[in-house]
XYZ file of C-alpha atoms in Angstrom:
707
model
C 26.742 50.282 -13.566
C 26.048 47.388 -11.979
C 29.468 46.925 -9.709
C 28.614 49.904 -9.165
C 25.019 48.824 -7.834
C 27.193 46.687 -6.403
C 29.467 48.482 -4.197
C 27.082 50.945 -2.983
C 24.649 48.321 -1.991
C 27.887 46.422 0.163
C 28.797 50.458 1.500
C 25.364 50.351 2.439
C 25.216 47.143 4.575
C 28.032 47.625 5.814
C 27.137 51.516 7.107
C 24.418 48.851 9.062
C 26.824 47.096 9.953
C 29.465 49.355 12.358
C 26.853 50.816 13.728
C 25.240 47.739 15.140
C 28.790 46.427 16.222
C 28.867 50.293 17.901
C 24.801 50.351 19.610
C 25.814 46.124 21.305
C 28.958 47.408 21.650
C 30.397 45.304 25.092
C 27.653 43.231 24.780
C 29.643 40.576 22.197
C 30.524 38.015 25.038
C 26.900 38.107 26.013
C 25.850 37.937 21.927
C 28.282 35.357 21.542
C 27.226 33.016 24.925
C 23.283 33.120 23.461
C 25.089 32.253 20.186
C 26.565 29.396 21.414
C 22.739 28.113 23.547
C 21.294 28.125 20.914
C 23.447 26.667 18.547
C 21.182 23.604 17.868
C 17.472 25.822 17.469
C 19.966 27.717 14.984
C 21.094 25.087 12.972
C 17.753 23.730 12.660
C 15.711 26.926 11.062
C 18.713 26.899 8.434
C 18.581 23.768 8.151
C 14.595 24.398 7.223
C 15.422 27.514 5.236
C 18.356 25.145 2.959
C 16.246 22.258 2.352
C 14.235 24.271 1.310
C 16.728 26.435 -1.060
C 17.689 22.480 -2.015
C 14.108 21.613 -2.725
C 14.090 24.324 -5.336
C 17.457 24.778 -6.801
C 19.466 21.542 -5.886
C 20.558 18.987 -7.132
C 17.763 16.316 -8.059
C 18.124 13.827 -5.267
C 16.917 16.673 -3.544
C 14.351 18.240 -5.732
C 12.828 15.058 -5.459
C 12.012 14.776 -2.034
C 9.933 18.118 -2.482
C 7.751 16.776 -5.307
C 3.897 16.150 -4.378
C 1.086 14.621 -6.593
C -1.692 13.902 -4.133
C -3.178 16.114 -1.831
C -3.125 14.374 1.046
C 0.836 14.197 -0.228
C 1.076 18.074 0.191
C -1.082 17.854 3.458
C 1.267 15.948 5.292
C 4.162 18.251 4.383
C 2.658 21.087 4.584
C 1.267 20.486 8.161
C 5.176 18.575 9.562
C 6.464 21.939 8.356
C 4.741 23.734 10.228
C 5.322 22.033 13.261
C 9.011 21.730 12.731
C 9.040 25.969 12.062
C 7.575 25.803 15.894
C 9.579 23.640 17.092
C 12.735 25.340 16.864
C 11.519 28.619 17.241
C 10.292 27.578 20.272
C 13.013 25.589 21.968
C 14.665 28.686 20.269
C 12.606 30.898 23.226
C 12.961 28.552 25.548
C 16.450 28.932 25.946
C 16.448 32.038 25.997
C 14.488 32.786 28.775
C 15.240 30.225 31.122
C 19.383 30.246 30.070
C 20.558 32.812 32.698
C 19.156 30.557 35.266
C 20.771 27.184 33.359
C 24.380 29.280 32.235
C 24.660 32.099 34.595
C 24.727 34.033 32.118
C 22.537 37.795 31.553
C 20.132 37.403 29.402
C 20.349 39.837 26.595
C 17.418 43.094 26.717
C 14.914 41.145 28.954
C 13.297 43.079 30.006
C 13.513 45.713 27.521
C 11.916 42.868 25.070
C 9.650 41.200 27.654
C 6.481 42.365 26.336
C 7.182 41.823 22.664
C 8.621 37.654 24.099
C 5.359 36.284 21.934
C 6.827 38.314 18.401
C 10.124 36.833 19.244
C 8.905 33.621 18.933
C 6.611 34.323 16.252
C 8.989 36.508 13.847
C 10.964 33.394 12.931
C 8.106 31.027 13.331
C 6.910 32.290 9.989
C 10.867 33.759 9.306
C 11.237 29.900 8.688
C 7.636 28.341 7.556
C 7.476 31.132 3.993
C 10.043 29.537 2.047
C 9.382 26.441 2.493
C 5.850 26.672 1.905
C 6.731 28.352 -1.294
C 9.149 25.776 -1.601
C 6.438 23.096 -1.824
C 3.743 24.943 -3.620
C 6.658 25.286 -7.162
C 7.659 21.657 -6.837
C 4.297 20.284 -6.393
C 2.746 19.139 -9.532
C -1.162 19.641 -8.510
C -3.172 23.269 -9.887
C -1.842 25.946 -7.728
C -6.061 26.629 -7.030
C -5.656 22.525 -5.360
C -2.167 23.681 -3.883
C -3.320 26.467 -2.295
C -5.994 25.531 -0.503
C -3.741 21.976 0.814
C -1.153 24.129 1.833
C -3.449 26.415 4.048
C -5.500 23.617 5.177
C -2.416 22.528 7.031
C -1.290 25.588 8.166
C -4.773 25.582 9.810
C -3.926 21.994 11.604
C -1.029 23.427 12.728
C -2.310 25.668 14.536
C -5.251 24.128 16.101
C -2.333 21.438 16.814
C -0.536 24.030 18.955
C -3.836 25.737 20.465
C -4.085 22.327 21.867
C -0.523 21.966 23.477
C -1.203 25.242 24.888
C -5.160 23.722 26.409
C -2.871 20.261 27.419
C -0.053 22.463 29.352
C -2.944 24.609 31.215
C -5.008 21.383 31.901
C -2.151 19.453 33.307
C -0.524 22.510 35.759
C -3.528 23.861 36.589
C -4.672 19.649 38.069
C -1.314 19.496 39.535
C -1.878 23.409 41.663
C -5.251 21.499 42.518
C -3.689 18.388 43.502
C -1.015 18.829 45.135
C -0.032 17.663 48.409
C 3.665 17.726 48.626
C 6.470 17.846 45.428
C 5.132 15.721 43.220
C 7.658 13.794 40.478
C 7.864 16.978 38.027
C 9.099 19.363 40.525
C 11.030 16.220 41.597
C 12.979 15.332 38.462
C 13.306 19.384 38.155
C 14.754 19.915 41.576
C 17.375 17.372 41.442
C 18.593 18.260 37.379
C 19.110 21.872 39.523
C 18.936 25.096 37.782
C 17.181 25.674 34.455
C 15.034 23.406 35.070
C 13.633 24.433 38.868
C 12.955 27.318 40.047
C 14.013 27.784 44.052
C 11.608 31.412 44.571
C 8.301 29.536 43.766
C 9.034 25.356 44.738
C 7.998 24.527 41.251
C 9.321 23.659 37.333
C 9.814 26.655 35.412
C 6.517 27.995 33.122
C 8.019 26.772 30.506
C 9.225 22.625 30.634
C 5.541 22.657 30.785
C 4.934 23.269 27.810
C 8.172 21.335 26.601
C 7.190 18.699 27.724
C 3.702 19.003 27.082
C 5.049 19.305 23.161
C 6.447 16.591 23.572
C 4.486 14.320 24.750
C 2.449 15.300 21.189
C 5.178 15.027 19.287
C 5.234 11.214 20.402
C 1.900 10.298 19.996
C 2.792 11.141 16.033
C 5.838 9.006 16.185
C 4.121 6.012 17.494
C 1.386 5.963 15.416
C 4.364 6.095 12.634
C 5.340 3.192 13.831
C 2.274 0.863 13.043
C 0.783 3.015 10.671
C 3.886 3.344 8.543
C 5.582 -0.456 8.712
C 6.574 -0.929 5.428
C 5.642 -4.760 5.357
C 1.999 -3.341 5.610
C 1.380 0.811 5.054
C -1.947 1.216 5.784
C -1.170 4.533 3.635
C 2.047 6.088 2.809
C 3.759 9.376 3.291
C 5.663 11.335 1.080
C 10.031 10.580 1.144
C 10.622 14.482 2.785
C 8.202 13.753 5.654
C 10.735 11.784 7.114
C 12.919 13.982 6.046
C 11.531 16.815 8.591
C 10.733 14.186 11.262
C 14.552 12.994 11.868
C 14.501 17.032 11.701
C 12.280 17.373 14.521
C 13.393 14.700 16.776
C 17.218 15.659 16.486
C 16.277 19.259 16.955
C 14.259 17.579 20.418
C 16.925 15.924 21.122
C 19.679 17.611 20.488
C 18.088 21.136 22.166
C 16.936 19.250 25.340
C 20.713 17.444 25.663
C 23.322 20.945 25.377
C 20.209 22.679 27.838
C 21.442 20.363 30.301
C 25.145 19.403 29.250
C 26.002 23.205 28.783
C 26.367 24.216 31.862
C 29.237 21.887 32.842
C 30.308 23.543 29.507
C 30.661 20.114 28.101
C 31.218 20.198 23.306
C 27.899 18.092 22.769
C 30.831 16.680 19.723
C 32.179 14.758 22.993
C 28.766 13.788 24.375
C 28.052 12.254 21.494
C 31.109 10.633 21.243
C 31.321 9.555 25.162
C 27.825 7.550 24.165
C 28.995 6.099 21.210
C 31.954 4.781 22.554
C 29.353 3.582 25.285
C 26.990 2.317 23.800
C 29.359 0.693 21.378
C 31.326 -1.446 23.799
C 28.222 -3.244 25.229
C 25.526 -3.852 23.649
C 25.004 -5.148 19.898
C 25.121 -2.716 17.026
C 26.297 -4.468 13.513
C 23.787 -5.248 11.241
C 22.819 -8.732 10.191
C 21.347 -10.307 6.860
C 19.632 -13.652 7.176
C 21.177 -16.705 6.510
C 19.381 -19.806 5.382
C 19.978 -24.247 5.737
C 19.614 -25.480 2.370
C 21.457 -27.793 1.533
C 22.086 -27.335 -2.649
C 25.271 -27.067 -5.143
C 25.329 -24.163 -7.907
C 25.666 -25.582 -11.374
C 28.683 -25.635 -12.985
C 28.725 -23.332 -16.022
C 29.094 -25.778 -18.588
C 25.956 -27.986 -17.108
C 23.545 -24.332 -16.865
C 25.285 -23.106 -20.460
C 23.965 -26.847 -22.315
C 20.633 -26.227 -20.221
C 19.769 -23.173 -21.140
C 21.841 -23.418 -24.909
C 18.918 -26.483 -25.264
C 16.457 -24.583 -24.544
C 17.568 -21.209 -26.128
C 16.688 -23.228 -29.700
C 15.056 -20.458 -31.684
C 17.896 -17.809 -31.580
C 20.876 -18.292 -33.820
C 23.048 -16.606 -35.738
C 23.161 -17.035 -40.281
C 26.087 -19.690 -39.653
C 22.956 -21.967 -36.618
C 24.731 -21.469 -34.210
C 23.242 -20.034 -30.482
C 23.495 -16.105 -30.478
C 24.146 -15.488 -26.473
C 23.415 -12.650 -24.735
C 25.220 -11.577 -21.370
C 24.350 -8.376 -20.071
C 25.842 -6.068 -17.902
C 23.265 -3.834 -15.720
C 25.192 -0.847 -13.778
C 24.685 0.344 -10.461
C 22.921 3.797 -9.556
C 20.121 3.569 -7.779
C 16.175 3.054 -8.641
C 17.660 4.463 -11.780
C 19.615 2.226 -12.868
C 16.853 -0.714 -11.641
C 13.969 1.225 -13.629
C 16.218 1.617 -16.327
C 17.919 -1.987 -16.463
C 13.892 -3.472 -16.589
C 12.759 -0.338 -19.040
C 15.919 -1.330 -21.953
C 15.159 -5.882 -20.805
C 11.378 -5.827 -20.800
C 11.287 -2.634 -23.587
C 14.349 -5.146 -26.108
C 11.867 -8.063 -25.764
C 8.736 -6.379 -26.718
C 11.116 -5.394 -29.585
C 13.059 -8.982 -30.888
C 10.734 -11.544 -29.373
C 10.686 -13.741 -27.236
C 14.493 -15.027 -28.557
C 16.154 -12.370 -27.332
C 15.153 -13.176 -23.224
C 16.290 -17.100 -23.882
C 19.367 -15.841 -25.714
C 20.287 -14.494 -22.435
C 22.590 -16.936 -20.523
C 24.581 -14.311 -17.738
C 23.058 -11.606 -15.734
C 25.731 -9.807 -14.229
C 23.738 -7.033 -12.131
C 25.831 -4.082 -9.774
C 23.527 -1.783 -6.940
C 20.584 0.147 -8.998
C 20.703 -2.860 -11.114
C 20.811 -5.797 -9.637
C 16.424 -4.667 -7.943
C 15.726 -4.289 -11.729
C 16.823 -7.359 -12.313
C 15.357 -9.043 -9.937
C 11.829 -8.085 -11.067
C 12.872 -9.096 -14.461
C 13.675 -12.474 -13.297
C 11.087 -13.195 -10.895
C 8.389 -12.943 -13.701
C 10.007 -15.231 -15.935
C 7.792 -18.257 -16.278
C 9.722 -21.592 -14.888
C 8.889 -24.212 -17.892
C 9.021 -21.571 -21.088
C 12.604 -19.364 -19.737
C 11.570 -16.450 -20.623
C 8.526 -14.132 -18.862
C 5.082 -15.814 -18.542
C 2.940 -13.152 -21.260
C 3.553 -10.004 -22.812
C 1.126 -7.894 -20.367
C 3.701 -8.916 -17.389
C 6.661 -6.953 -18.940
C 4.492 -3.190 -17.837
C 3.833 -5.042 -13.517
C 8.215 -5.289 -14.476
C 8.978 -1.629 -15.205
C 6.545 -0.154 -12.415
C 7.609 -2.347 -9.997
C 11.807 -1.071 -10.415
C 10.117 2.731 -10.718
C 7.963 1.909 -7.025
C 9.803 4.383 -4.304
C 11.212 2.660 -1.670
C 13.167 5.669 0.044
C 10.373 5.784 2.005
C 10.782 2.764 3.705
C 14.368 3.235 4.207
C 13.426 6.713 5.696
C 10.935 5.121 8.243
C 13.980 2.455 9.083
C 16.543 5.860 10.292
C 13.766 7.424 12.532
C 12.506 4.229 14.093
C 14.517 1.108 14.591
C 17.660 2.744 13.710
C 17.421 5.700 15.982
C 15.748 3.697 18.728
C 18.576 1.108 18.201
C 20.530 4.344 19.217
C 18.230 6.194 22.162
C 17.648 2.528 24.007
C 20.656 0.228 22.677
C 20.135 -1.370 25.541
C 16.859 -2.920 23.671
C 17.443 -6.374 20.988
C 15.397 -5.228 18.153
C 16.201 -7.056 14.431
C 14.677 -4.226 12.830
C 16.854 -1.769 10.337
C 16.633 0.118 7.627
C 17.544 -2.257 5.293
C 14.749 -4.033 6.662
C 12.604 -2.040 6.111
C 13.840 -1.611 2.363
C 13.527 -5.288 1.503
C 9.625 -5.246 2.853
C 9.459 -2.578 0.316
C 10.515 -4.269 -1.927
C 9.103 -7.876 -1.074
C 5.655 -5.869 -1.752
C 7.027 -5.012 -4.998
C 7.412 -8.540 -5.929
C 4.962 -10.796 -4.793
C 2.209 -9.849 -7.765
C 5.404 -10.720 -9.880
C 6.360 -13.795 -8.533
C 2.845 -15.432 -8.352
C 1.792 -14.758 -11.844
C 5.154 -15.640 -13.800
C 3.707 -19.056 -12.397
C 0.684 -20.080 -10.014
C 1.088 -23.485 -10.257
C 3.966 -23.467 -7.580
C 3.416 -25.351 -4.648
C 6.015 -22.265 -2.892
C 4.677 -19.225 -1.083
C 7.329 -18.055 -0.189
C 9.538 -15.562 -2.557
C 12.351 -16.762 -3.735
C 15.475 -18.286 -2.408
C 19.122 -18.104 -4.015
C 18.979 -22.130 -3.527
C 15.269 -21.745 -5.718
C 17.564 -19.702 -8.761
C 19.647 -22.045 -9.251
C 17.906 -25.291 -9.585
C 15.701 -23.110 -12.626
C 19.114 -22.219 -13.500
C 20.466 -26.034 -13.880
C 17.544 -26.460 -16.028
C 18.295 -24.477 -18.009
C 14.751 -22.410 -17.613
C 16.424 -19.528 -15.979
C 20.206 -17.405 -17.284
C 22.879 -17.435 -15.238
C 23.322 -14.229 -12.316
C 25.601 -12.451 -10.352
C 24.427 -10.423 -8.122
C 28.402 -8.633 -7.132
C 29.002 -7.359 -3.701
C 31.265 -5.845 -2.391
C 34.282 -7.138 1.195
C 34.399 -3.793 3.658
C 37.440 -5.626 5.263
C 38.678 -6.534 1.782
C 38.023 -3.723 -0.550
C 37.445 -7.486 -2.769
C 34.445 -8.433 -4.624
C 31.211 -11.205 -3.746
C 29.734 -12.432 -6.101
C 26.575 -13.342 -4.918
C 26.108 -16.790 -8.193
C 23.615 -19.036 -8.671
C 26.224 -20.519 -11.102
C 29.812 -21.848 -9.689
C 32.793 -20.017 -11.664
C 35.595 -22.495 -11.810
C 38.452 -22.262 -9.750
C 41.326 -19.365 -10.224
C 44.064 -19.871 -12.530
C 47.350 -18.888 -13.827
C 44.567 -17.289 -16.824
C 41.799 -15.900 -14.498
C 43.100 -13.801 -12.641
C 39.945 -11.964 -11.610
C 38.185 -13.251 -8.257
C 35.533 -15.809 -8.402
C 37.159 -17.712 -5.908
C 34.682 -15.460 -3.153
C 31.518 -16.448 -4.633
C 28.543 -16.773 -2.027
C 29.009 -20.196 -1.315
C 32.438 -21.068 -1.226
C 32.592 -18.255 1.499
C 29.257 -19.205 3.572
C 29.136 -23.066 2.300
C 26.972 -25.472 0.772
C 24.238 -25.816 3.186
C 23.783 -21.946 3.084
C 20.555 -20.573 1.529
C 19.533 -16.097 1.153
C 17.279 -15.278 0.294
C 17.570 -13.265 -3.343
C 15.955 -9.617 -1.960
C 18.217 -10.137 0.513
C 21.149 -10.649 -2.237
C 19.831 -7.773 -4.319
C 19.997 -5.242 -1.077
C 23.094 -6.715 -0.034
C 24.201 -6.120 -4.426
C 22.329 -2.152 -3.358
C 23.779 -0.901 -0.112
C 24.360 2.339 -0.665
C 26.544 4.466 0.907
C 24.424 4.892 4.850
C 20.968 5.110 2.819
C 21.730 0.647 3.842
C 24.247 -0.203 6.563
C 27.300 -2.443 5.244
C 25.955 -6.089 7.223
C 27.390 -9.219 8.133
C 25.889 -13.022 8.123
C 23.511 -14.759 10.799
C 21.506 -17.201 10.948
C 18.168 -17.006 10.939
C 15.402 -17.517 13.724
C 18.943 -17.640 16.078
C 19.454 -21.433 14.140
C 22.886 -22.696 14.325
C 25.371 -24.261 11.451
C 29.186 -23.671 10.256
C 30.948 -20.939 12.085
C 30.120 -17.722 9.571
C 32.560 -15.367 7.831
C 32.313 -11.813 10.304
C 32.900 -9.964 6.692
C 30.863 -6.580 6.321
C 29.046 -6.007 2.612
C 28.798 -3.385 0.521
C 27.747 -2.023 -2.716
C 28.990 -4.046 -5.342
C 29.773 -0.535 -6.940
C 33.100 0.226 -4.570
C 34.614 -2.934 -6.949
C 33.174 -3.517 -10.120
C 29.269 -1.234 -10.600
C 29.405 -2.475 -14.493
C 29.048 -5.964 -13.926
C 31.600 -6.178 -16.481
C 34.339 -8.829 -14.934
C 31.763 -12.028 -14.483
C 30.761 -11.934 -17.827
C 34.109 -11.357 -18.228
C 35.214 -14.548 -16.695
C 32.074 -16.185 -17.906
C 33.270 -15.554 -21.763
C 36.450 -17.363 -20.348
C 35.134 -20.300 -18.882
C 32.641 -21.029 -21.059
C 35.261 -20.490 -24.632
C 37.757 -22.552 -23.332
C 34.625 -25.725 -23.018
C 36.018 -26.964 -26.311
C 32.223 -29.005 -26.559
C 30.027 -25.740 -25.497
C 32.090 -23.693 -27.950
C 31.876 -25.165 -31.214
C 27.329 -24.956 -29.890
C 28.329 -20.589 -29.654
C 27.802 -18.058 -32.306
C 28.001 -14.652 -31.544
C 28.286 -13.993 -28.036
C 26.288 -10.033 -27.215
C 27.473 -8.244 -23.805
C 24.888 -5.779 -23.191
C 26.186 -2.985 -20.923
C 23.169 -1.243 -19.411
C 24.125 1.444 -18.343
C 22.181 3.943 -15.938
C 23.174 6.992 -16.658
C 24.066 8.877 -19.452
C 27.546 8.804 -20.860
C 28.428 11.885 -20.015
C 32.548 10.902 -19.856
C 33.677 14.153 -21.721
C 35.623 16.630 -20.410
C 34.079 18.778 -18.315
C 34.095 22.732 -20.195
C 36.623 25.283 -18.649
C 35.065 27.528 -16.611
C 36.818 29.940 -13.281
C 38.029 27.874 -11.100
C 36.529 28.290 -7.369
C 40.013 29.412 -6.156
C 40.307 27.984 -2.147
C 36.870 26.150 -2.751
C 38.747 23.977 -4.828
C 41.853 23.333 -3.354
C 39.059 22.055 -0.045
C 37.007 19.655 -1.504
C 39.603 18.749 -4.469
C 41.707 15.728 -3.313
C 37.528 14.322 -1.774
C 36.400 15.086 -4.474
C 39.224 13.223 -7.061
C 39.183 10.133 -5.097
C 35.289 10.322 -5.418
C 35.241 10.786 -9.551
C 38.004 8.135 -9.854
C 36.309 5.634 -8.605
C 33.458 5.746 -11.560
C 36.438 6.760 -14.191
C 38.309 4.467 -13.514
C 35.995 1.458 -13.630
C 35.102 2.404 -16.462
C 38.512 2.605 -18.529
C 38.935 -0.995 -16.836
C 35.921 -2.518 -18.223
C 36.043 -0.845 -21.512
C 39.742 -2.860 -22.084
C 38.495 -5.712 -20.770
C 36.086 -6.177 -23.141
C 38.289 -4.982 -26.149
C 41.089 -7.304 -24.996
C 38.384 -9.919 -25.033
C 37.240 -9.390 -28.610
C 41.257 -9.713 -29.536
C 41.410 -12.897 -28.378
C 38.049 -13.975 -29.827
C 37.836 -12.109 -32.923
C 34.810 -11.735 -34.794
C 32.919 -13.374 -31.945
C 31.868 -11.084 -29.688
C 29.864 -7.760 -30.233
C 29.064 -5.290 -27.180
C 26.241 -3.065 -27.188
C 26.152 -0.021 -24.947
C 22.560 1.027 -24.024
C 22.105 4.240 -22.040
C 19.686 7.412 -22.092
C 21.136 10.206 -24.267
C 20.147 12.875 -21.517
C 18.691 14.169 -17.987
C 20.266 14.319 -14.388
C 18.375 11.565 -12.973
C 18.183 11.339 -9.024
C 20.585 8.965 -6.682
C 18.419 7.596 -4.801
C 15.067 5.222 -3.796
C 12.602 7.556 -5.253
C 11.992 8.127 -8.773
C 9.404 11.546 -9.766
C 6.909 10.851 -12.342
C 8.978 13.644 -14.190
C 11.914 10.462 -14.047
C 9.950 7.919 -14.888
C 8.047 10.235 -18.614
C 11.965 10.669 -19.187
C 13.208 7.503 -18.954
C 9.719 6.037 -21.117
C 11.192 9.228 -23.594
C 14.998 7.940 -23.330
C 13.599 4.698 -24.528
C 11.707 5.363 -27.422
C 14.843 7.793 -28.580
C 16.881 4.708 -28.062
C 14.496 2.521 -30.027
C 15.268 4.028 -33.546
C 19.264 4.516 -32.437
C 22.213 2.389 -34.320
C 22.159 -0.077 -30.785
C 18.766 -1.714 -30.607
C 19.323 -1.746 -34.693
C 22.259 -3.497 -33.901
C 21.070 -5.955 -31.365
C 18.029 -6.403 -33.482
C 19.846 -7.582 -36.279
C 21.917 -10.267 -34.890
C 18.728 -11.780 -33.986
C 16.343 -10.902 -36.985
C 19.475 -10.280 -39.383
C 16.720 -11.011 -42.237
C 14.503 -8.078 -41.476
C 16.858 -5.981 -41.233
C 17.832 -5.853 -44.580
């Protein structure tokens, strides 16, 4: 019965389509031409509909974008949805009205449809608005009454804005008419641009462009206000990440619609124009992204020195033999999910076990989001006691690691990065990476200040600060893993100096930060975390330069990318640490058990997926790319498991490995967590607290209590 209904519906649609084709016979050349000229407004319209769908039924990353839990967030998004839909319908209508002048093609059905032209703009507008508003209503955490009120208020503000735009257009046109003593600047510009801009019959610019100029001016004021009001260094208020998506949508719709209206007359493809412009900008201006190095002469402490100092401080943790227990933490990558989970596991184990656990940590090797969580956790360490200052500071570590920074990255995309493209000759040091760092700095400052209120320095931690503390034993060794783009090799942003490679150590620790950039180079720890967490395209790959244009030894021109490309689990640094330390006789005798704790940000989905029907040609099309993407993770996991097993075989009874990961969930791979995501992480840790992994760790530190 279902198949019969499907066939009947399909036959009906084919009949209607056939009738439409017959009625439009002889017009297809013009129809196809206008579809081409309208490609930007059409693409913008489809994008709005797609965003509405993905916000409800898409992956966690897109679903989170539409979540609102405060009234002003829903109000702002509703308002911007109205503006974005208006812009798509207005630009499409403008191209349809002026296309015959600009492109020399017949305007389809203009005389017949002229009296309906307002409806022709209004109907597409509501077709675009309603799905998005329904999606916002479905995804909001506000009550239905409050949500409906905010959506209606946002729509009312949008309608009032359109009335203001129309009023300004009328006032400007009237003013030009009253004060015109000859051709004004607008008319001269329109005449220079030619047909479609200038009406030779009236000697004036076409009226539609006046409306376009006023609309762009109105939106430009909102855009410029956002540059200062939303600056991530000190924002007056925050808007949801989806507001920046809508802002970028409106900017691209405006710029590309204007560009195609101009170049389509000369039959220049948009992609060709963009390619030529990009080549011009690339070859004539500075397009690279940078991270800043500072001058500070302080060599990294040797592993033996750091371990000895840390063991002297950690005398409260020992195994059954009386020797010190050593914990090596490997924190995996995975965006804000990894940052929040790393912070929650480390603080949770400290709350469960006590001071013995943080004091036993000799090394934290972190990658990508795990590096950000590590940054917040270690910033809370007391510089005298070697563990977080006080228990009540631990929830603040979790809150800082869970705080969204996607808004800052989005601000960087639509402001400094976009301005660098549109105005390439303006030398700007700001970019989306700078914006992301500002968001992390705002979260880091309270932790850093509370950890040691008496410390004289007001600056946030530098690599040299943490190297000094590592050498004193009050901070564990830290390796934030990054990747060199040009060679594909690892770059270890390390506070300890690994031994030089020899025949038995074939992994790479010749490429630590100071061996690459020299002992006189220093780096902000926030920048180090950013380099390790250079999430593809959200954060740009960057190369080094001295801060403030300072001078120093010649720096390599390598670009640094996310550490997850090379070692997303952070295991290799731990393996090298064990090799180096256990080959030192004096240290080996002082170390009891070595716990290698793997903090994995995502549930274990290494099992083979259940058999399903194939996707035919779609699998053939995307299969190779999908395989390349998936094999990066699977091979790294397999390599890490093999390395750890070989290490355990080399030192029987010496090494224990524990992996802690959420049992379930579909977290986003971005820099934004919803309140529901945060609650799921909290519940996942509570569930793990009763599991075998945490129980094994407790038994190592408190064997008497677990018997």
